[in-house]
Amino acid sequence: MSTNERSPLLAIIGGSGLNHLSILEDTRRQFVRTPYGEPSCPLTLGTICGHEMVFLARHGHGHTIMPADINYRANIYALREVGVTGIIAVGSVGSIHPSMGPGDLVIPDQIIDYSWGRISTFFGCEQGVEMHTDFTHPFSEMLRSRLSGVADLLGFHVHDGGVYACTQGPRLETAAEIRRMAGDGADVVGMTAMPEAVLARELNIPYAMLNVVVNHAAGIGESTQGIQFSALGDVIEQAMCKARLLIEALVGCKVPT
Ligand code: HPA
């Protein structure tokens, strides 16, 4: 069955600072087994404003899974198994572009993948299977414009577009690495968009990201001398509050998935 024939079911993948979605009601947990192993945690199914939703904590409920150790294939496959037809992935990032700073929301439209060694396809060596997935535009324009439309309605300033640089982590970058990424055209840096985005594409699930800037990237602005990630708790909490409101409005707005 193609994505279009299923009834709409939106999933939120929560990253650092969004390990659960308190606005979800009537929640129930669902353990999903996949041929790729276990997802980061059981899926949480529930409703927002009467609309069915699914939530998955990317790093596990206790935030114990490092970016490179996340079982991205199991996560995306599990979401497909419960009938998800669109994914909004929330992730914290550092800002590289001078117009972006802590507390800002970004809806990226491109990715540069600097991560390595992560399993980034569902395809094996099956004969006759088209394994070269088109990824020219890695994010769903339909979901991106829904996100930016709802942000406008709420009066939230968002950066509509931007290049997401995906690094391996868990360490943060050096100042020279960030300069190189800026030269490559990157606007924000995070650790989890890949291979999540391409796996969703392989399974034909529209996928968009909502990024929350929590720090200037290494060597930039107040991060010239370094980044105290543990001191960012308040910024993360406030920015994630905005992300929660946006998601609630997105689902409540009844815009078709
Ligand atoms: N670099 C990589 N990932 C991040 C950062 C950063 O500066 N901030 C939040 N996630």
XYZ file of N, CA and C and ligand atoms in Angstrom:
781
model
N 0.849 -1.196 0.000
C 0.000 0.000 0.000
C 0.886 1.248 0.000
N 0.590 2.222 -0.833
C 1.442 3.406 -0.855
C 1.063 4.320 0.303
N 1.984 5.232 0.638
C 1.765 6.155 1.751
C 0.452 6.902 1.594
N 0.120 7.269 0.328
C -1.050 8.108 0.093
C -2.370 7.415 0.420
N -2.371 6.059 0.362
C -3.628 5.351 0.573
C -3.939 5.138 2.049
N -2.948 5.328 2.923
C -3.179 5.094 4.340
C -3.813 6.322 4.976
N -4.571 6.114 6.088
C -5.103 7.313 6.738
C -3.952 8.038 7.430
N -4.025 9.381 7.464
C -2.886 10.159 7.950
C -2.544 9.845 9.400
N -1.299 9.649 9.665
C -0.834 9.426 11.036
C 0.552 10.049 11.144
N 0.622 11.107 11.930
C 1.873 11.849 12.052
C 2.697 11.311 13.220
N 3.989 11.184 13.002
C 4.883 10.809 14.107
C 5.803 11.975 14.424
N 6.091 12.123 15.694
C 7.113 13.069 16.137
C 8.279 12.246 16.660
N 9.470 12.509 16.128
C 10.670 11.918 16.724
C 11.301 13.015 17.565
N 11.407 12.763 18.845
C 11.951 13.776 19.758
C 13.420 13.540 20.007
N 14.196 14.622 20.041
C 15.619 14.500 20.318
C 15.956 15.027 21.696
N 17.203 15.475 21.880
C 17.631 16.006 23.178
C 16.677 17.107 23.614
N 16.202 17.023 24.845
C 15.290 18.042 25.364
C 13.833 17.735 25.073
N 13.586 16.712 24.284
C 12.182 16.344 23.989
C 12.063 14.821 24.033
N 12.193 14.304 25.255
C 12.160 12.851 25.427
C 10.768 12.300 25.619
N 9.849 13.196 25.903
C 8.449 12.771 25.913
C 7.611 13.967 25.496
N 6.374 13.681 25.123
C 5.514 14.748 24.630
C 4.360 14.861 25.616
N 4.471 15.816 26.538
C 3.475 15.880 27.617
C 2.087 16.241 27.090
N 2.018 16.832 25.890
C 0.715 17.220 25.360
C -0.056 16.040 24.768
N 0.595 14.871 24.698
C -0.113 13.681 24.183
C -1.087 13.180 25.233
N -2.308 12.862 24.805
C -3.316 12.340 25.735
C -3.676 10.906 25.382
N -4.350 10.238 26.307
C -4.809 8.847 26.095
C -3.674 7.967 25.576
N -2.524 8.093 26.202
C -1.349 7.418 25.645
C -1.329 5.917 25.934
N -0.773 5.200 25.027
C -0.468 3.782 25.240
C 0.864 3.486 24.572
N 1.576 2.508 25.137
C 2.897 2.176 24.588
C 2.791 0.975 23.685
N 3.555 0.993 22.633
C 3.561 -0.166 21.751
C 4.995 -0.603 21.470
N 5.277 -1.867 21.840
C 6.590 -2.448 21.518
C 6.511 -2.960 20.086
N 7.451 -2.586 19.268
C 7.435 -3.079 17.883
C 8.742 -3.810 17.625
N 8.618 -5.063 17.186
C 9.814 -5.818 16.778
C 10.067 -5.544 15.304
N 11.310 -5.427 14.937
C 11.619 -5.191 13.527
C 12.726 -6.157 13.098
N 12.863 -6.390 11.798
C 13.950 -7.264 11.326
C 15.321 -6.652 11.604
N 15.345 -5.392 12.039
C 16.620 -4.684 12.247
C 16.961 -4.546 13.723
N 16.160 -5.179 14.573
C 16.409 -5.073 16.009
C 15.403 -4.138 16.653
N 15.770 -3.643 17.821
C 14.805 -2.869 18.610
C 14.918 -1.375 18.345
N 13.770 -0.703 18.280
C 13.808 0.766 18.231
C 14.384 1.327 19.527
N 14.629 2.624 19.551
C 15.227 3.263 20.733
C 14.396 3.040 21.988
N 13.088 2.886 21.833
C 12.178 2.649 22.961
C 10.823 2.258 22.376
N 9.897 1.810 23.231
C 8.566 1.533 22.693
C 7.960 2.818 22.130
N 7.111 2.689 21.136
C 6.445 3.871 20.587
C 5.359 4.314 21.566
N 5.133 5.608 21.651
C 3.992 6.101 22.435
C 2.928 6.556 21.449
N 1.763 5.923 21.522
C 0.654 6.329 20.675
C -0.324 7.123 21.535
N -0.937 8.113 20.973
C -1.867 8.921 21.759
C -2.568 9.925 20.873
N -3.197 10.912 21.491
C -3.908 11.918 20.698
C -3.496 13.316 21.140
N -3.544 14.240 20.166
C -3.428 15.669 20.469
C -4.650 16.308 19.825
N -5.442 17.007 20.624
C -6.690 17.613 20.123
C -7.523 16.569 19.373
N -7.532 15.350 19.843
C -8.343 14.308 19.220
C -7.697 13.652 18.017
N -6.522 14.119 17.622
C -5.848 13.528 16.460
C -4.833 12.491 16.907
N -4.900 11.309 16.301
C -3.947 10.241 16.616
C -2.529 10.669 16.245
N -1.608 10.346 17.114
C -0.196 10.707 16.904
C 0.692 9.589 17.432
N 1.917 9.586 16.985
C 2.896 8.635 17.521
C 4.120 9.425 17.946
N 4.687 9.041 19.074
C 5.909 9.711 19.525
C 7.008 8.674 19.752
N 8.209 9.026 19.336
C 9.372 8.161 19.570
C 10.529 9.012 20.087
N 11.085 8.608 21.219
C 12.259 9.320 21.764
C 13.510 8.729 21.113
N 14.147 9.508 20.266
C 15.274 9.027 19.457
C 16.412 8.447 20.301
N 16.689 9.113 21.432
C 17.809 8.675 22.276
C 17.367 7.727 23.392
N 16.128 7.218 23.303
C 15.593 6.372 24.372
C 14.969 7.241 25.447
N 14.103 6.618 26.274
C 13.394 7.413 27.288
C 14.336 8.078 28.278
N 15.406 7.371 28.620
C 16.337 7.955 29.595
C 17.471 8.718 28.926
N 17.353 8.993 27.650
C 18.383 9.667 26.854
C 19.743 8.993 27.034
N 19.765 7.685 26.759
C 20.977 6.912 27.019
C 21.697 6.489 25.736
N 21.099 6.758 24.577
C 21.687 6.243 23.332
C 22.389 7.375 22.580
N 23.675 7.161 22.309
C 24.480 8.161 21.588
C 24.020 8.265 20.130
N 24.243 9.425 19.500
C 23.787 9.602 18.116
C 24.243 8.487 17.172
N 25.505 8.057 17.295
C 26.006 7.038 16.355
C 25.488 5.643 16.690
N 24.952 5.464 17.905
C 24.494 4.139 18.324
C 22.984 3.951 18.167
N 22.306 4.986 17.731
C 20.851 4.878 17.546
C 20.568 3.864 16.439
N 19.579 3.008 16.671
C 19.191 2.050 15.633
C 18.178 2.747 14.714
N 18.711 3.558 13.814
C 17.846 4.380 12.953
C 16.929 3.504 12.104
N 17.453 2.364 11.644
C 16.613 1.512 10.793
C 15.424 0.966 11.582
N 15.687 0.496 12.797
C 14.582 -0.043 13.593
C 13.562 1.061 13.900
N 14.043 2.256 14.189
C 13.120 3.360 14.508
C 12.184 3.659 13.343
N 12.770 3.831 12.164
C 11.947 4.225 11.014
C 11.040 3.061 10.589
N 11.578 1.851 10.643
C 10.770 0.686 10.265
C 9.580 0.530 11.219
N 9.841 0.714 12.521
C 8.762 0.579 13.516
C 7.660 1.610 13.246
N 8.062 2.826 12.899
C 7.053 3.853 12.613
C 6.226 3.450 11.394
N 6.889 2.902 10.405
C 6.154 2.448 9.216
C 5.190 1.315 9.587
N 5.647 0.419 10.479
C 4.816 -0.722 10.874
C 3.496 -0.299 11.514
N 3.501 0.814 12.259
C 2.243 1.242 12.887
C 1.451 2.190 11.978
N 1.910 2.362 10.761
C 1.120 3.098 9.770
C 1.394 4.584 9.674
N 2.567 5.006 10.147
C 2.901 6.432 10.099
C 3.019 6.907 8.644
N 2.421 8.072 8.364
C 2.439 8.599 6.987
C 3.222 9.913 6.885
N 3.761 10.383 7.990
C 4.580 11.593 7.953
C 5.363 11.692 9.251
N 6.591 12.191 9.153
C 7.439 12.295 10.351
C 7.944 13.720 10.495
N 7.737 14.289 11.699
C 8.405 15.541 12.048
C 9.475 15.172 13.065
N 10.719 15.413 12.706
C 11.829 15.060 13.586
C 12.333 16.336 14.257
N 12.349 16.314 15.566
C 12.817 17.485 16.308
C 14.251 17.216 16.755
N 15.119 18.193 16.573
C 16.508 17.982 16.975
C 17.175 19.288 17.365
N 18.016 19.221 18.373
C 18.758 20.425 18.753
C 19.993 20.551 17.862
N 20.388 21.782 17.617
C 21.539 22.045 16.734
C 22.356 23.210 17.268
N 23.574 23.315 16.767
C 24.379 24.514 16.969
C 24.252 25.373 15.716
N 24.344 26.688 15.886
C 24.186 27.556 14.706
C 25.546 27.927 14.130
N 25.610 27.920 12.816
C 26.816 28.324 12.082
C 26.555 29.653 11.374
N 25.382 29.771 10.775
C 25.060 30.994 10.019
C 24.905 32.173 10.986
N 25.508 33.328 10.630
C 25.482 34.481 11.547
C 24.072 34.966 11.904
N 23.086 34.703 11.044
C 21.726 35.193 11.359
C 20.996 34.280 12.343
N 21.606 33.170 12.719
C 20.926 32.214 13.608
C 21.605 32.195 14.971
N 20.808 32.039 16.013
C 21.392 32.007 17.355
C 20.534 31.210 18.310
N 21.021 30.997 19.532
C 20.305 30.186 20.523
C 18.854 30.634 20.697
N 17.958 29.653 20.732
C 16.534 29.926 20.891
C 15.802 29.953 19.557
N 16.532 30.067 18.450
C 15.875 30.128 17.138
C 15.374 28.756 16.700
N 14.351 28.784 15.877
C 13.844 27.556 15.250
C 14.233 27.565 13.768
N 14.636 26.424 13.268
C 15.068 26.309 11.871
C 14.357 25.108 11.245
N 13.859 25.314 10.029
C 13.280 24.192 9.271
C 14.212 23.974 8.071
N 15.194 23.091 8.213
C 16.220 22.984 7.171
C 15.638 22.427 5.868
N 16.305 22.764 4.768
C 15.862 22.204 3.482
C 16.946 21.376 2.800
N 18.128 21.321 3.404
C 19.198 20.515 2.814
C 20.047 19.890 3.914
N 20.814 18.883 3.528
C 21.680 18.166 4.476
C 23.059 17.977 3.838
N 24.097 18.127 4.651
C 25.414 17.587 4.268
C 25.772 16.565 5.346
N 26.122 15.371 4.903
C 26.348 14.280 5.856
C 27.852 14.092 6.116
N 28.287 14.462 7.317
C 29.686 14.243 7.711
C 29.808 13.044 8.658
N 28.699 12.358 8.901
C 28.773 11.201 9.803
C 29.404 10.033 9.048
N 29.815 9.014 9.750
C 30.457 7.871 9.086
C 30.123 6.594 9.847
N 30.137 5.486 9.098
C 29.983 4.164 9.719
C 28.582 3.851 10.204
N 27.595 4.668 9.873
C 26.228 4.370 10.290
C 25.530 3.600 9.167
N 24.737 2.614 9.527
C 24.052 1.857 8.472
C 22.964 2.762 7.901
N 23.076 3.056 6.613
C 22.236 4.124 6.082
C 21.307 3.687 4.956
N 21.010 2.387 4.917
C 20.046 1.921 3.908
C 19.334 0.669 4.407
N 18.112 0.478 3.891
C 17.397 -0.776 4.135
C 17.765 -1.809 3.068
N 18.391 -1.352 1.993
C 18.630 -2.255 0.869
C 19.853 -3.123 1.096
N 19.738 -4.373 0.692
C 20.889 -5.271 0.705
C 21.390 -5.384 -0.721
N 21.647 -6.605 -1.165
C 22.137 -6.776 -2.528
C 21.078 -7.478 -3.367
N 19.792 -7.229 -3.033
C 18.731 -7.913 -3.779
C 18.842 -7.559 -5.252
N 18.650 -8.585 -6.087
C 18.742 -8.317 -7.519
C 17.478 -7.613 -7.984
N 17.655 -6.681 -8.880
C 16.500 -6.033 -9.498
C 15.847 -4.975 -8.631
N 16.422 -4.687 -7.466
C 15.826 -3.659 -6.614
C 16.545 -2.338 -6.887
N 15.744 -1.290 -7.121
C 16.347 0.029 -7.339
C 16.814 0.564 -5.989
N 18.126 0.598 -5.791
C 18.630 0.957 -4.464
C 19.153 2.385 -4.401
N 19.171 3.069 -5.559
C 19.724 4.425 -5.577
C 18.605 5.451 -5.398
N 18.272 5.678 -4.156
C 17.144 6.535 -3.813
C 17.427 7.992 -4.158
N 16.471 8.633 -4.808
C 16.627 10.071 -5.071
C 16.576 10.822 -3.737
N 17.582 11.681 -3.542
C 17.664 12.411 -2.269
C 18.046 13.864 -2.541
N 17.740 14.314 -3.769
C 18.102 15.674 -4.165
C 17.554 16.687 -3.163
N 16.294 16.486 -2.803
C 15.646 17.344 -1.809
C 15.274 16.447 -0.634
N 16.108 16.431 0.400
C 15.972 15.397 1.432
C 14.733 15.525 2.320
N 14.138 16.703 2.349
C 12.991 16.887 3.248
C 11.698 17.040 2.449
N 10.597 16.667 3.087
C 9.281 16.806 2.458
C 8.886 18.285 2.436
N 8.661 18.812 1.223
C 8.252 20.220 1.096
C 6.884 20.426 1.729
N 6.019 19.420 1.603
C 4.667 19.531 2.155
C 4.735 19.700 3.691
N 5.549 18.871 4.350
C 5.656 18.993 5.811
C 6.405 20.262 6.203
N 7.413 20.629 5.417
C 8.157 21.866 5.720
C 7.214 23.068 5.664
N 6.353 23.090 4.624
C 5.504 24.279 4.523
C 4.401 24.249 5.578
N 3.981 23.071 5.990
C 3.022 23.019 7.112
C 3.660 23.593 8.369
N 4.905 23.183 8.618
C 5.605 23.675 9.818
C 5.755 25.196 9.773
N 6.199 25.719 8.621
C 6.438 27.167 8.584
C 5.115 27.923 8.606
N 4.062 27.342 7.994
C 2.743 27.995 8.022
C 2.227 28.110 9.446
N 2.366 27.025 10.210
C 1.876 27.041 11.597
C 2.727 27.997 12.438
N 4.026 28.020 12.176
C 4.891 28.953 12.909
C 4.431 30.388 12.652
N 4.076 30.700 11.400
C 3.567 32.041 11.069
C 2.303 32.338 11.854
N 1.381 31.353 11.861
C 0.115 31.547 12.578
C 0.356 31.854 14.054
N 1.369 31.201 14.618
C 1.668 31.401 16.048
C 2.498 32.659 16.285
N 2.966 33.268 15.207
C 3.822 34.457 15.349
C 5.242 34.102 15.764
N 5.644 32.841 15.535
C 7.013 32.427 15.859
C 7.911 32.742 14.679
N 9.059 33.325 14.958
C 10.026 33.522 13.883
C 10.757 32.202 13.650
N 10.717 31.713 12.427
C 11.514 30.523 12.098
C 12.377 30.827 10.890
N 13.505 30.161 10.785
C 14.329 30.250 9.583
C 13.816 29.166 8.644
N 13.178 29.601 7.583
C 12.576 28.649 6.649
C 13.618 28.278 5.599
N 14.324 27.201 5.843
C 15.413 26.767 4.962
C 16.730 26.877 5.688
N 17.658 26.064 5.252
C 18.980 26.053 5.873
C 19.610 24.702 5.622
N 20.922 24.696 5.654
C 21.661 23.454 5.391
C 22.108 22.845 6.722
N 21.680 21.634 6.951
C 21.985 20.903 8.196
C 23.235 20.056 7.965
N 24.259 20.309 8.755
C 25.466 19.478 8.698
C 25.336 18.404 9.771
N 25.409 17.142 9.350
C 25.269 16.052 10.329
C 26.646 15.491 10.676
N 27.036 15.646 11.932
C 28.341 15.151 12.370
C 28.174 13.863 13.177
N 29.277 13.219 13.452
C 29.246 11.906 14.080
C 28.972 11.975 15.587
N 29.572 12.984 16.249
C 29.424 13.045 17.689
C 30.067 11.862 18.373
N 29.916 11.659 19.672
C 29.174 12.582 20.524
C 29.946 13.864 20.857
N 31.228 13.903 20.487
C 31.956 15.130 20.812
C 31.430 16.262 19.951
N 31.617 17.474 20.433
C 31.303 18.643 19.607
C 32.466 18.880 18.650
N 32.289 19.806 17.714
C 33.263 20.006 16.647
C 34.396 20.915 17.122
N 35.477 20.908 16.350
C 36.526 21.910 16.564
C 36.123 23.176 15.795
N 36.761 24.298 16.156
C 36.475 25.548 15.455
C 36.826 25.416 13.971
N 37.910 24.710 13.669
C 38.310 24.544 12.259
C 37.290 23.708 11.495
N 36.751 22.689 12.149
C 35.723 21.876 11.467
C 34.504 22.738 11.143
N 34.142 23.591 12.089
C 32.970 24.452 11.837
C 33.276 25.446 10.709
N 34.503 25.980 10.683
C 34.863 26.894 9.573
C 34.756 26.165 8.237
N 35.204 24.928 8.232
C 35.119 24.149 6.988
C 33.652 23.946 6.587
N 32.816 23.619 7.588
C 31.392 23.398 7.280
C 30.737 24.683 6.780
N 31.126 25.819 7.393
C 30.585 27.104 6.926
C 30.979 27.308 5.466
N 32.235 26.979 5.138
C 32.704 27.098 3.755
C 31.944 26.170 2.811
N 31.509 25.035 3.340
C 30.726 24.085 2.532
C 29.289 24.567 2.328
N 28.896 25.557 3.121
C 27.520 26.067 2.973
C 26.577 25.639 4.087
N 27.121 25.047 5.164
C 26.241 24.596 6.254
C 25.790 25.774 7.121
N 24.552 25.702 7.598
C 23.983 26.755 8.457
C 23.827 26.311 9.910
N 23.524 25.023 10.098
C 23.387 24.490 11.459
C 24.103 23.150 11.512
N 24.447 22.753 12.745
C 25.135 21.465 12.894
C 24.459 20.649 13.991
N 24.197 19.386 13.658
C 23.591 18.455 14.607
C 24.151 17.070 14.342
N 23.620 16.073 15.054
C 24.233 14.739 14.950
C 23.277 13.629 14.524
N 22.016 13.978 14.220
C 21.060 12.878 14.065
C 20.210 12.868 12.791
N 20.343 13.872 11.935
C 19.457 13.880 10.748
C 19.755 12.713 9.810
N 20.999 12.254 9.863
C 21.380 11.140 8.991
C 21.846 9.949 9.832
N 21.392 8.756 9.471
C 20.652 8.408 8.260
C 19.133 8.461 8.400
N 18.634 9.096 9.476
C 17.184 9.080 9.716
C 16.396 9.528 8.481
N 16.848 10.671 7.899
C 16.085 11.255 6.791
C 16.067 10.333 5.570
N 17.201 9.729 5.267
C 17.229 8.911 4.045
C 16.476 7.598 4.240
N 16.474 7.078 5.462
C 15.734 5.834 5.704
C 14.232 6.085 5.556
N 13.779 7.251 6.041
C 12.367 7.603 5.840
C 12.070 7.702 4.346
N 12.986 8.297 3.597
C 12.790 8.424 2.146
C 12.709 7.047 1.507
N 13.592 6.112 1.932
C 13.565 4.770 1.332
C 12.222 4.087 1.565
N 11.599 4.381 2.714
C 10.295 3.758 2.987
C 9.141 4.654 2.545
N 9.503 5.736 1.819
C 8.457 6.573 1.232
C 7.637 7.319 2.284
N 8.243 7.638 3.400
C 7.523 8.388 4.442
C 7.999 9.840 4.400
N 7.099 10.789 4.105
C 7.493 12.199 4.124
C 8.116 12.562 5.477
N 9.214 13.299 5.431
C 9.999 13.569 6.644
C 10.473 15.017 6.603
N 10.287 15.725 7.712
C 10.838 17.091 7.819
C 11.412 17.257 9.216
N 12.323 18.223 9.343
C 12.946 18.477 10.652
C 12.565 19.831 11.186
N 12.417 19.880 12.497
C 12.297 21.146 13.201
C 13.505 21.229 14.127
N 14.402 22.139 13.813
C 15.623 22.256 14.617
C 15.516 23.395 15.608
N 16.037 23.133 16.775
C 16.055 24.123 17.836
C 17.526 24.471 18.078
N 17.870 25.734 17.850
C 19.267 26.141 18.062
C 19.504 26.301 19.566
N 20.481 25.582 20.093
C 20.745 25.679 21.532
C 22.104 26.318 21.845
N 22.928 26.478 20.838
C 24.247 27.109 21.062
C 24.795 27.618 19.742
N 25.730 28.572 19.828
C 26.530 28.889 18.645
C 27.515 27.741 18.467
N 27.759 27.359 17.235
C 28.696 26.257 16.983
C 30.110 26.675 17.406
N 30.977 25.685 17.528
C 32.329 25.912 18.058
C 33.056 27.032 17.313
N 33.641 27.947 18.077
C 34.440 29.019 17.473
C 33.624 30.227 17.053
N 32.289 30.159 17.232
C 31.425 31.254 16.763
C 30.803 31.978 17.969
N 30.742 33.303 17.892
C 30.055 34.114 18.912
C 30.485 33.741 20.310
N 29.491 33.460 21.170
C 29.824 33.149 22.568
C 30.517 31.791 22.716
N 30.613 31.043 21.615
C 31.330 29.756 21.661
C 32.768 29.885 21.159
N 33.264 31.125 21.078
C 34.635 31.330 20.598
C 35.633 30.551 21.457
N 35.419 30.591 22.762
C 36.373 29.931 23.681
C 35.983 28.496 24.027
N 34.770 28.090 23.671
C 34.341 26.731 24.005
C 32.836 26.688 24.225
N 32.335 25.475 24.413
C 30.885 25.291 24.617
C 30.675 24.473 25.881
N 29.970 25.048 26.842
C 29.607 24.296 28.050
C 28.226 23.701 27.831
N 28.176 22.522 27.239
C 26.878 21.973 26.855
C 25.965 21.789 28.068
N 26.579 21.422 29.208
C 25.758 21.149 30.402
C 25.088 22.413 30.926
N 25.589 23.600 30.503
C 24.987 24.851 30.987
C 23.839 25.317 30.096
N 23.503 24.507 29.100
C 22.511 24.965 28.121
C 21.078 24.558 28.467
N 20.920 23.936 29.647
C 19.613 23.383 30.038
C 18.450 24.352 29.854
N 18.604 25.599 30.317
C 17.488 26.555 30.262
C 17.144 26.924 28.820
N 18.208 27.151 28.017
C 17.960 27.502 26.603
C 17.224 26.354 25.916
N 17.683 25.134 26.188
C 17.059 23.972 25.545
C 15.588 23.899 25.965
N 15.339 24.058 27.263
C 13.976 23.934 27.771
C 13.062 24.980 27.139
N 13.534 26.241 27.095
C 12.684 27.302 26.533
C 12.427 27.093 25.044
N 13.479 26.707 24.330
C 13.317 26.527 22.889
C 12.428 25.316 22.610
N 12.554 24.262 23.425
C 11.723 23.078 23.206
C 10.257 23.383 23.513
N 10.022 24.328 24.428
C 8.649 24.770 24.717
C 7.987 25.267 23.444
N 8.749 26.086 22.685
C 8.234 26.608 21.415
C 7.958 25.453 20.452
N 8.890 24.502 20.419
C 8.714 23.361 19.512
C 7.444 22.593 19.875
N 7.195 22.417 21.186
C 5.983 21.710 21.631
C 4.733 22.436 21.172
N 4.712 23.780 21.361
C 3.544 24.577 20.964
C 3.302 24.453 19.464
N 4.391 24.474 18.736
C 4.272 24.384 17.274
C 3.668 23.041 16.856
N 4.131 21.984 17.498
C 3.614 20.655 17.155
C 2.131 20.547 17.513
N 1.795 21.081 18.687
C 0.396 21.030 19.122
C -0.478 21.764 18.104
N -0.036 22.942 17.679
C -0.815 23.717 16.714
C -0.864 23.009 15.365
N 0.240 22.409 14.997
C 0.299 21.702 13.708
C -0.745 20.602 13.656
N -0.853 19.847 14.734
C -1.795 18.736 14.746
C -3.219 19.264 14.889
N -3.390 20.268 15.756
C -4.731 20.820 15.990
C -5.270 21.563 14.793
N -4.380 22.034 13.907
C -4.807 22.848 12.767
C -5.546 22.060 11.699
N -5.519 20.755 11.805
C -6.222 19.886 10.871
C -5.785 20.071 9.426
N -4.546 20.451 9.225
C -4.036 20.511 7.850
C -3.749 19.064 7.456
N -4.194 18.610 6.268
C -4.008 17.187 5.939
C -2.546 16.754 5.920
N -2.279 15.553 6.455
C -0.907 15.038 6.491
C -0.466 14.580 5.116
N 27.244 20.497 17.303
C 26.671 19.311 17.007
N 25.476 18.957 17.470
C 24.832 19.817 18.263
C 25.375 21.061 18.609
C 26.650 21.427 18.105
O 27.200 22.513 18.364
N 24.467 21.677 19.430
C 23.429 20.835 19.543
N 23.621 19.704 18.848
